Amino acid sequence: MQVIQTAQNKEERFAKKEQTFQKSEMNHNASLTIDQTKVYQTVMGFGGAFTEAAAYTLSHLSEEDRLKVIESYFDQEKGLGYSLGRTHIHSCDFSLENYTYVEEGDKELKTFSIEREHKWVLPLIKDAVKVRGDELTILSSPWSPPAWMKTNNDMNHGGKLKEEYREAWATYYAKYIKAMEEQGIPIWGVSVQNEPEATQVWDSCRYTAEEERDFVKHYLGPILEKEGLGEKEIVIWDHNRDVAYERAKVILSDKEAAKYIWGTGLHWYVSEEFENLSKIHRDFPDKHLLFTEGCIEGGVQLGAWHTGERYARNILGDLNNWLEGWIDWNIVLNEQGGPNHVGNFCDAPIIVDTKTGEVHYNSSYYYIGHFSKYIKPGAVRVHHQLSTESIQAVAFRNKDATLAIVLLNETDKEENMTVEVNGMQSSVHLPEHSITTLVI
């Protein structure tokens, strides 16, 4: 058994050591038992978002340092092994400003062009693919239709899509997918709308569950099919867990809408009601669950430890409730937690100081890595049983038959734990405020 550990009170990250299993019984209070005969979901992988803010921030580094950051995420050996990505269809709050891909009033979308993305976003994605040595699974999401398509005539501050532009807006997604693929970047799927229940001071647009259902059923699904893009996946909701079940129930209960839908996208803001994912899976077992966005709000928190623990707690909670993939928000931000065109500054696992050129790796980078480096795409979750509530765990069997087990200790006290696999046992020491991955 290989033990990989990151602890607050120890300097080394991803510290490795080897341990053996034995038949004799351990006498620790805490124990973890793995049962590989009981299996759950297959995981797609882990990743982050290629925002304009991230790409622009990275452009301030030397080419060598920029590539090092990209490698630290996407290299399958030296980095976190990211396999998923997310893009925004024209602007979001983590863009330098509001922008679209068409001229105002162009209902036929004749002026459609993703030229702006050639400057920062496309080079970042292409370099990430090159570093990974394999295609990425990319989800693309809109934050708002162009202002002239909306009831409030503004990309920001909510508003709704005007009925007369539903066809044009659905066609916009198809044009975006084709434009990206002309650049050699396959798009796996799209979400209908980022955070459709939020009126934000940045790019936002509201849909009720019924409006989202009908847009997919009558416009987005059929138009993607008509455009030869019927194999592209459609993700609904793309918002918080708190009311995810109620939302999914309205939309997925409609067979005509559901036939176009791959599954439900989730964010972590507001609540940690992980059980809502299991409720969706229980009622719609043929549909899927994907975490599409989460970040630490309120600006940069260099050196903070609770931020990494929040990531791990949320990843564990979701994976233990049928989640299949996990996408972080901005992969990189600047020293302020931006750029963001409305001052909605946040933290990111990697912070680049654009004034000094320093690159800071936050605790969240390492905590995500304890999952993404060892739980590979195609891994299947297997059953685990814990005898303590002070430790959290999840276990996966990779395609090569190795087991990857992640153990989170968020408490102020260390713990010694017995791990039992196939009737054999080993002892693992879990320092306070630590995360440990076991590879067996």
Short mmCIF file of C-alpha atoms in Angstrom, two decimals:
data_model
loop_
_atom_site.label_atom_id
_atom_site.label_comp_id
_atom_site.label_asym_id
_atom_site.label_seq_id
_atom_site.Cartn_x
_atom_site.Cartn_y
_atom_site.Cartn_z
CA MET A 1 0.00 0.00 0.00
CA GLN A 2 1.26 3.44 -0.95
CA VAL A 3 0.31 6.20 1.51
CA ILE A 4 0.22 9.74 0.09
CA GLN A 5 -0.36 12.49 2.63
CA THR A 6 -0.72 16.27 2.92
CA ALA A 7 -1.03 17.75 6.42
CA GLN A 8 -1.26 21.30 7.71
CA ASN A 9 1.53 20.80 10.26
CA LYS A 10 3.95 19.18 7.80
CA GLU A 11 5.79 20.99 5.03
CA GLU A 12 5.86 18.24 2.41
CA ARG A 13 2.82 17.94 0.12
CA PHE A 14 1.85 14.57 -1.42
CA ALA A 15 4.41 12.96 0.96
CA LYS A 16 4.75 9.28 0.04
CA LYS A 17 5.60 6.12 1.93
CA GLU A 18 5.03 2.39 1.45
CA GLN A 19 3.24 0.14 3.94
CA THR A 20 2.39 -3.55 4.00
CA PHE A 21 -0.79 -5.46 4.84
CA GLN A 22 -0.96 -8.30 7.32
CA LYS A 23 -3.52 -10.80 8.59
CA SER A 24 -3.26 -10.00 12.30
CA GLU A 25 -6.01 -7.87 13.81
CA MET A 26 -5.37 -4.23 14.66
CA ASN A 27 -6.84 -2.66 17.77
CA HIS A 28 -7.55 0.90 16.71
CA ASN A 29 -10.82 2.58 17.64
CA ALA A 30 -11.33 3.74 14.05
CA SER A 31 -11.59 1.32 11.14
CA LEU A 32 -12.32 1.42 7.43
CA THR A 33 -13.48 -1.69 5.58
CA ILE A 34 -13.61 -1.89 1.78
CA ASP A 35 -16.09 -4.17 0.00
CA GLN A 36 -15.22 -4.35 -3.71
CA THR A 37 -18.22 -6.56 -4.53
CA LYS A 38 -20.60 -3.61 -4.13
CA VAL A 39 -20.08 -0.98 -6.82
CA TYR A 40 -21.65 2.37 -7.66
CA GLN A 41 -20.94 5.03 -10.32
CA THR A 42 -18.09 5.31 -12.82
CA VAL A 43 -16.14 8.55 -12.58
CA MET A 44 -15.40 10.81 -15.60
CA GLY A 45 -12.59 12.72 -13.93
CA PHE A 46 -11.73 16.08 -12.42
CA GLY A 47 -10.97 19.47 -13.90
CA GLY A 48 -11.34 23.24 -13.86
CA ALA A 49 -12.63 26.18 -15.90
CA PHE A 50 -10.82 27.94 -18.73
CA THR A 51 -12.18 31.41 -18.01
CA GLU A 52 -10.95 34.53 -19.77
CA ALA A 53 -9.75 35.70 -16.32
CA ALA A 54 -7.59 32.58 -15.89
CA ALA A 55 -6.18 32.71 -19.41
CA TYR A 56 -5.50 36.46 -19.21
CA THR A 57 -3.79 36.12 -15.83
CA LEU A 58 -1.53 33.34 -17.13
CA SER A 59 -0.54 35.53 -20.09
CA HIS A 60 1.33 37.78 -17.60
CA LEU A 61 3.83 35.02 -16.85
CA SER A 62 6.90 34.11 -18.90
CA GLU A 63 6.16 31.31 -21.36
CA GLU A 64 8.19 28.91 -19.22
CA ASP A 65 6.33 29.76 -16.00
CA ARG A 66 2.96 29.76 -17.76
CA LEU A 67 3.62 26.25 -19.06
CA LYS A 68 4.65 25.09 -15.58
CA VAL A 69 1.25 26.11 -14.21
CA ILE A 70 -0.56 24.34 -17.06
CA GLU A 71 1.55 21.22 -16.44
CA SER A 72 0.79 21.36 -12.70
CA TYR A 73 -2.88 20.81 -13.57
CA PHE A 74 -2.96 18.74 -16.77
CA ASP A 75 0.21 16.62 -16.82
CA GLN A 76 -0.85 13.04 -16.07
CA GLU A 77 2.39 12.18 -14.28
CA LYS A 78 3.72 15.37 -12.69
CA GLY A 79 0.46 17.31 -12.34
CA LEU A 80 -3.08 16.74 -11.09
CA GLY A 81 -4.09 14.80 -14.21
CA TYR A 82 -7.10 17.00 -14.99
CA SER A 83 -9.31 15.51 -17.71
CA LEU A 84 -12.34 17.85 -17.56
CA GLY A 85 -12.75 21.51 -18.46
CA ARG A 86 -15.42 24.19 -18.65
CA THR A 87 -15.74 27.20 -20.91
CA HIS A 88 -18.15 30.14 -20.88
CA ILE A 89 -20.14 30.84 -24.07
CA HIS A 90 -19.15 34.51 -24.54
CA SER A 91 -18.72 36.53 -21.33
CA CYS A 92 -19.20 35.66 -17.67
CA ASP A 93 -18.25 37.60 -14.54
CA PHE A 94 -14.68 36.25 -14.84
CA SER A 95 -14.26 38.01 -18.19
CA LEU A 96 -12.67 41.41 -18.62
CA GLU A 97 -16.06 42.87 -19.68
CA ASN A 98 -19.45 41.91 -21.12
CA TYR A 99 -19.08 40.65 -24.69
CA THR A 100 -20.91 38.48 -27.23
CA TYR A 101 -20.06 36.73 -30.50
CA VAL A 102 -22.56 38.65 -32.67
CA GLU A 103 -23.36 42.23 -33.52
CA GLU A 104 -26.39 43.81 -31.89
CA GLY A 105 -29.71 42.85 -33.48
CA ASP A 106 -28.22 40.11 -35.69
CA LYS A 107 -31.13 37.68 -35.37
CA GLU A 108 -29.76 35.40 -38.10
CA LEU A 109 -26.34 35.23 -36.39
CA LYS A 110 -24.54 36.10 -39.63
CA THR A 111 -21.82 37.98 -37.74
CA PHE A 112 -21.12 35.08 -35.32
CA SER A 113 -17.41 34.83 -34.48
CA ILE A 114 -15.39 33.55 -31.52
CA GLU A 115 -12.44 35.72 -32.61
CA ARG A 116 -12.06 37.15 -29.09
CA GLU A 117 -11.27 33.69 -27.65
CA HIS A 118 -8.27 33.37 -30.00
CA LYS A 119 -6.32 35.84 -27.86
CA TRP A 120 -6.25 34.05 -24.48
CA VAL A 121 -8.74 31.19 -24.00
CA LEU A 122 -8.06 29.03 -27.05
CA PRO A 123 -4.25 29.01 -26.61
CA LEU A 124 -4.73 27.95 -22.96
CA ILE A 125 -7.04 25.05 -23.87
CA LYS A 126 -4.76 23.91 -26.69
CA ASP A 127 -1.73 23.92 -24.40
CA ALA A 128 -3.66 22.01 -21.72
CA VAL A 129 -4.61 19.32 -24.26
CA LYS A 130 -1.00 19.13 -25.46
CA VAL A 131 0.30 18.77 -21.90
CA ARG A 132 -2.30 16.12 -21.05
CA GLY A 133 -1.52 14.22 -24.26
CA ASP A 134 -5.20 13.50 -24.73
CA GLU A 135 -8.48 15.31 -25.40
CA LEU A 136 -10.30 16.97 -22.53
CA THR A 137 -14.00 16.51 -21.80
CA ILE A 138 -15.28 20.09 -22.06
CA LEU A 139 -18.61 21.45 -20.86
CA SER A 140 -19.63 24.88 -22.21
CA SER A 141 -22.09 27.13 -20.38
CA PRO A 142 -23.77 30.46 -21.16
CA TRP A 143 -24.14 33.09 -18.43
CA SER A 144 -26.50 35.29 -20.47
CA PRO A 145 -27.86 35.72 -23.98
CA PRO A 146 -26.93 39.00 -25.73
CA ALA A 147 -28.70 41.96 -24.10
CA TRP A 148 -31.00 42.55 -27.08
CA MET A 149 -32.39 39.01 -26.77
CA LYS A 150 -33.49 39.65 -23.16
CA THR A 151 -36.47 41.17 -21.40
CA ASN A 152 -34.30 43.61 -19.43
CA ASN A 153 -32.08 44.53 -22.40
CA ASP A 154 -29.00 43.91 -20.22
CA MET A 155 -26.56 40.99 -20.03
CA ASN A 156 -26.32 41.56 -16.27
CA HIS A 157 -29.01 41.72 -13.56
CA GLY A 158 -31.00 38.62 -14.50
CA GLY A 159 -33.85 39.18 -16.94
CA LYS A 160 -35.19 36.46 -19.21
CA LEU A 161 -34.76 35.24 -22.76
CA LYS A 162 -37.45 36.77 -24.97
CA GLU A 163 -39.71 34.16 -26.55
CA GLU A 164 -39.06 35.38 -30.10
CA TYR A 165 -35.31 34.69 -29.69
CA ARG A 166 -35.47 31.13 -28.36
CA GLU A 167 -34.65 29.60 -31.73
CA ALA A 168 -31.81 32.05 -32.43
CA TRP A 169 -30.36 31.50 -28.94
CA ALA A 170 -30.46 27.69 -29.29
CA THR A 171 -28.73 28.05 -32.66
CA TYR A 172 -26.06 30.16 -30.94
CA TYR A 173 -24.97 27.11 -28.88
CA ALA A 174 -24.63 25.07 -32.07
CA LYS A 175 -22.56 27.78 -33.73
CA TYR A 176 -20.30 27.96 -30.68
CA ILE A 177 -19.72 24.19 -30.64
CA LYS A 178 -18.90 24.18 -34.36
CA ALA A 179 -16.60 27.20 -34.07
CA MET A 180 -14.68 25.58 -31.19
CA GLU A 181 -14.40 22.29 -33.05
CA GLU A 182 -13.09 24.09 -36.13
CA GLN A 183 -10.27 25.15 -33.82
CA GLY A 184 -9.62 21.50 -32.91
CA ILE A 185 -11.34 21.69 -29.51
CA PRO A 186 -14.16 19.11 -29.19
CA ILE A 187 -17.04 20.19 -26.95
CA TRP A 188 -18.54 17.31 -24.95
CA GLY A 189 -21.71 19.13 -24.00
CA VAL A 190 -23.47 22.30 -22.94
CA SER A 191 -25.46 23.35 -19.93
CA VAL A 192 -28.67 25.27 -20.60
CA GLN A 193 -27.84 28.20 -18.35
CA ASN A 194 -25.37 28.96 -15.57
CA GLU A 195 -27.30 29.53 -12.32
CA PRO A 196 -30.80 30.01 -13.79
CA GLU A 197 -32.34 30.92 -10.43
CA ALA A 198 -29.99 33.81 -9.66
CA THR A 199 -30.27 37.49 -10.55
CA GLN A 200 -26.62 38.56 -10.37
CA VAL A 201 -24.99 41.96 -10.89
CA TRP A 202 -22.96 40.17 -13.57
CA ASP A 203 -24.00 38.16 -16.65
CA SER A 204 -27.14 36.25 -15.66
CA CYS A 205 -30.48 35.06 -17.02
CA ARG A 206 -33.40 33.44 -15.23
CA TYR A 207 -35.41 30.36 -16.18
CA THR A 208 -38.08 28.60 -14.14
CA ALA A 209 -37.88 24.81 -14.20
CA GLU A 210 -40.75 24.78 -16.71
CA GLU A 211 -39.02 27.35 -18.94
CA GLU A 212 -35.76 25.41 -18.88
CA ARG A 213 -37.64 22.16 -19.65
CA ASP A 214 -39.49 23.71 -22.59
CA PHE A 215 -36.38 25.42 -24.00
CA VAL A 216 -34.59 22.04 -24.08
CA LYS A 217 -37.64 20.19 -25.42
CA HIS A 218 -38.67 22.59 -28.19
CA TYR A 219 -35.44 24.41 -29.09
CA LEU A 220 -32.03 23.35 -27.77
CA GLY A 221 -32.46 19.57 -28.14
CA PRO A 222 -34.08 19.61 -31.60
CA ILE A 223 -31.77 22.34 -32.97
CA LEU A 224 -28.59 20.53 -31.87
CA GLU A 225 -29.94 17.42 -33.61
CA LYS A 226 -30.83 19.39 -36.75
CA GLU A 227 -27.31 20.88 -36.80
CA GLY A 228 -25.75 17.41 -36.67
CA LEU A 229 -24.81 17.80 -33.01
CA GLY A 230 -27.27 15.30 -31.53
CA GLU A 231 -24.46 13.44 -29.76
CA LYS A 232 -23.60 16.49 -27.66
CA GLU A 233 -24.72 16.20 -24.06
CA ILE A 234 -27.15 18.64 -22.41
CA VAL A 235 -26.82 19.42 -18.69
CA ILE A 236 -29.67 21.09 -16.80
CA TRP A 237 -29.74 23.23 -13.64
CA ASP A 238 -26.01 24.10 -13.34
CA HIS A 239 -26.77 25.66 -9.95
CA ASN A 240 -26.80 24.91 -6.20
CA ARG A 241 -27.59 21.63 -4.48
CA ASP A 242 -30.30 23.06 -2.20
CA VAL A 243 -33.19 22.82 -4.67
CA ALA A 244 -31.50 20.60 -7.27
CA TYR A 245 -33.87 17.68 -6.66
CA GLU A 246 -37.03 19.76 -7.08
CA ARG A 247 -35.65 21.31 -10.26
CA ALA A 248 -34.50 18.01 -11.76
CA LYS A 249 -37.84 16.36 -10.95
CA VAL A 250 -39.83 18.93 -12.95
CA ILE A 251 -37.56 18.70 -15.98
CA LEU A 252 -36.59 15.01 -16.04
CA SER A 253 -40.16 13.81 -15.43
CA ASP A 254 -41.01 15.12 -18.90
CA LYS A 255 -40.04 12.31 -21.29
CA GLU A 256 -39.88 14.58 -24.33
CA ALA A 257 -37.40 16.90 -22.60
CA ALA A 258 -35.53 14.11 -20.79
CA LYS A 259 -34.62 12.30 -24.00
CA TYR A 260 -32.25 15.17 -24.83
CA ILE A 261 -30.75 15.50 -21.33
CA TRP A 262 -27.59 13.79 -20.06
CA GLY A 263 -27.96 14.89 -16.46
CA THR A 264 -27.88 17.57 -13.77
CA GLY A 265 -25.09 20.06 -13.05
CA LEU A 266 -24.40 21.20 -9.49
CA HIS A 267 -22.66 24.07 -7.66
CA TRP A 268 -21.65 24.13 -3.99
CA TYR A 269 -22.75 27.62 -2.93
CA VAL A 270 -25.52 27.94 -0.29
CA SER A 271 -25.55 24.37 1.05
CA GLU A 272 -23.84 21.02 1.50
CA GLU A 273 -27.01 18.94 1.09
CA PHE A 274 -25.21 16.07 -0.63
CA GLU A 275 -28.20 13.78 -0.09
CA ASN A 276 -30.07 15.71 -2.81
CA LEU A 277 -27.79 14.09 -5.39
CA SER A 278 -28.86 10.64 -4.20
CA LYS A 279 -32.50 11.71 -4.43
CA ILE A 280 -32.02 12.66 -8.09
CA HIS A 281 -30.20 9.38 -8.74
CA ARG A 282 -32.93 7.40 -6.98
CA ASP A 283 -35.71 8.87 -9.15
CA PHE A 284 -33.74 9.12 -12.40
CA PRO A 285 -31.06 6.39 -12.29
CA ASP A 286 -30.42 6.59 -16.03
CA LYS A 287 -29.38 10.24 -15.74
CA HIS A 288 -26.03 11.57 -14.54
CA LEU A 289 -24.63 14.04 -12.00
CA LEU A 290 -21.77 16.46 -12.62
CA PHE A 291 -20.27 19.10 -10.35
CA THR A 292 -19.88 22.11 -12.66
CA GLU A 293 -18.65 24.94 -10.42
CA GLY A 294 -17.36 25.75 -6.97
CA CYS A 295 -14.87 28.26 -5.57
CA ILE A 296 -13.96 30.11 -2.39
CA GLU A 297 -15.82 33.41 -2.48
CA GLY A 298 -14.63 36.81 -1.24
CA GLY A 299 -11.14 37.12 -2.70
CA VAL A 300 -7.74 35.51 -2.28
CA GLN A 301 -6.92 33.63 0.93
CA LEU A 302 -3.24 32.76 0.52
CA GLY A 303 -2.08 30.06 2.89
CA ALA A 304 -5.56 29.29 4.28
CA TRP A 305 -6.11 25.62 5.19
CA HIS A 306 -9.91 25.57 5.61
CA THR A 307 -10.23 26.33 1.89
CA GLY A 308 -8.64 23.02 0.89
CA GLU A 309 -10.74 21.20 3.47
CA ARG A 310 -13.90 22.71 2.00
CA TYR A 311 -12.92 21.32 -1.40
CA ALA A 312 -12.25 17.84 -0.04
CA ARG A 313 -15.40 17.75 2.09
CA ASN A 314 -17.52 18.72 -0.90
CA ILE A 315 -15.82 16.33 -3.31
CA LEU A 316 -16.25 13.47 -0.82
CA GLY A 317 -19.87 14.36 -0.11
CA ASP A 318 -20.75 14.46 -3.78
CA LEU A 319 -18.82 11.34 -4.80
CA ASN A 320 -20.52 9.37 -2.03
CA ASN A 321 -23.86 10.43 -3.54
CA TRP A 322 -23.40 9.30 -7.16
CA LEU A 323 -21.49 12.25 -8.64
CA GLU A 324 -19.53 11.30 -11.78
CA GLY A 325 -17.27 14.28 -12.43
CA TRP A 326 -15.97 17.34 -10.62
CA ILE A 327 -15.10 20.70 -12.27
CA ASP A 328 -13.53 23.49 -10.22
CA TRP A 329 -14.12 27.13 -11.19
CA ASN A 330 -11.17 29.37 -12.32
CA ILE A 331 -7.97 27.33 -12.51
CA VAL A 332 -5.94 30.50 -11.93
CA LEU A 333 -6.66 34.04 -10.69
CA ASN A 334 -4.53 37.12 -10.03
CA GLU A 335 -3.40 38.56 -6.70
CA GLN A 336 -6.77 40.30 -6.24
CA GLY A 337 -8.87 37.23 -7.04
CA GLY A 338 -9.80 38.47 -10.51
CA PRO A 339 -9.91 39.95 -13.02
CA ASN A 340 -13.69 40.17 -12.70
CA HIS A 341 -15.66 42.88 -14.48
CA VAL A 342 -18.00 43.52 -11.52
CA GLY A 343 -15.54 43.04 -8.65
CA ASN A 344 -16.83 39.59 -7.64
CA PHE A 345 -13.38 38.48 -6.50
CA CYS A 346 -12.76 34.85 -5.51
CA ASP A 347 -9.93 32.49 -4.61
CA ALA A 348 -8.44 29.80 -6.86
CA PRO A 349 -6.16 26.81 -6.21
CA ILE A 350 -3.35 28.69 -8.00
CA ILE A 351 -2.85 32.45 -7.59
CA VAL A 352 -0.52 34.36 -9.89
CA ASP A 353 0.81 37.68 -8.65
CA THR A 354 0.86 39.63 -11.92
CA LYS A 355 3.04 42.35 -10.34
CA THR A 356 5.85 40.12 -9.08
CA GLY A 357 5.39 37.02 -11.25
CA GLU A 358 5.13 34.80 -8.14
CA VAL A 359 2.94 31.70 -8.38
CA HIS A 360 1.19 30.59 -5.18
CA TYR A 361 -0.23 27.08 -4.72
CA ASN A 362 -3.09 27.10 -2.22
CA SER A 363 -4.16 24.19 0.01
CA SER A 364 -7.10 23.61 -2.37
CA TYR A 365 -4.65 22.65 -5.14
CA TYR A 366 -3.25 19.79 -3.05
CA TYR A 367 -6.60 18.71 -1.64
CA ILE A 368 -8.11 18.38 -5.14
CA GLY A 369 -4.97 16.53 -6.21
CA HIS A 370 -5.49 13.85 -3.58
CA PHE A 371 -8.51 12.83 -5.67
CA SER A 372 -7.60 13.74 -9.25
CA LYS A 373 -4.08 12.27 -9.28
CA TYR A 374 -5.18 8.84 -8.08
CA ILE A 375 -8.84 8.37 -9.02
CA LYS A 376 -8.53 8.06 -12.79
CA PRO A 377 -11.25 8.48 -15.45
CA GLY A 378 -13.17 5.22 -15.69
CA ALA A 379 -12.68 4.34 -12.00
CA VAL A 380 -15.68 2.77 -10.26
CA ARG A 381 -16.71 3.68 -6.71
CA VAL A 382 -16.73 0.71 -4.34
CA HIS A 383 -18.42 0.30 -0.99
CA HIS A 384 -16.71 1.39 2.22
CA GLN A 385 -17.71 1.22 5.86
CA LEU A 386 -16.33 3.60 8.49
CA SER A 387 -16.55 3.06 12.24
CA THR A 388 -16.03 6.75 13.07
CA GLU A 389 -17.72 10.03 12.17
CA SER A 390 -14.58 12.12 12.67
CA ILE A 391 -13.04 10.86 9.41
CA GLN A 392 -14.58 10.99 5.92
CA ALA A 393 -13.69 8.56 3.15
CA VAL A 394 -14.38 7.42 -0.40
CA ALA A 395 -12.98 4.45 -2.33
CA PHE A 396 -12.58 3.78 -6.06
CA ARG A 397 -11.26 0.89 -8.14
CA ASN A 398 -9.31 2.11 -11.16
CA LYS A 399 -9.33 0.38 -14.54
CA ASP A 400 -5.94 -1.18 -13.74
CA ALA A 401 -7.56 -2.80 -10.64
CA THR A 402 -5.69 -0.57 -8.18
CA LEU A 403 -7.75 0.81 -5.30
CA ALA A 404 -7.63 4.55 -4.52
CA ILE A 405 -8.99 5.48 -1.10
CA VAL A 406 -9.16 9.09 0.12
CA LEU A 407 -9.38 9.86 3.86
CA LEU A 408 -10.10 13.35 5.20
CA ASN A 409 -9.35 14.39 8.78
CA GLU A 410 -10.73 17.90 9.37
CA THR A 411 -10.48 17.63 13.15
CA ASP A 412 -7.96 19.05 15.62
CA LYS A 413 -6.80 15.60 16.68
CA GLU A 414 -4.78 12.88 14.99
CA GLU A 415 -6.28 9.45 14.39
CA ASN A 416 -4.89 5.97 13.90
CA MET A 417 -7.06 3.85 11.66
CA THR A 418 -7.24 0.21 10.66
CA VAL A 419 -7.84 -0.28 6.93
CA GLU A 420 -9.18 -3.66 5.86
CA VAL A 421 -9.17 -4.85 2.24
CA ASN A 422 -9.80 -8.45 1.14
CA GLY A 423 -9.42 -9.73 4.72
CA MET A 424 -5.98 -8.09 5.12
CA GLN A 425 -5.29 -5.14 7.40
CA SER A 426 -2.95 -2.22 7.71
CA SER A 427 -2.64 0.72 10.08
CA VAL A 428 -2.74 4.32 8.84
CA HIS A 429 -1.82 7.40 10.85
CA LEU A 430 -3.97 10.43 10.01
CA PRO A 431 -2.54 13.71 11.38
CA GLU A 432 -4.93 16.48 12.41
CA HIS A 433 -6.10 18.63 9.46
CA SER A 434 -4.80 16.23 6.84
CA ILE A 435 -5.82 14.42 3.69
CA THR A 436 -4.49 10.97 2.85
CA THR A 437 -4.76 8.88 -0.31
CA LEU A 438 -4.09 5.14 -0.15
CA VAL A 439 -3.22 3.35 -3.39
CA ILE A 440 -3.41 -0.43 -3.09
#
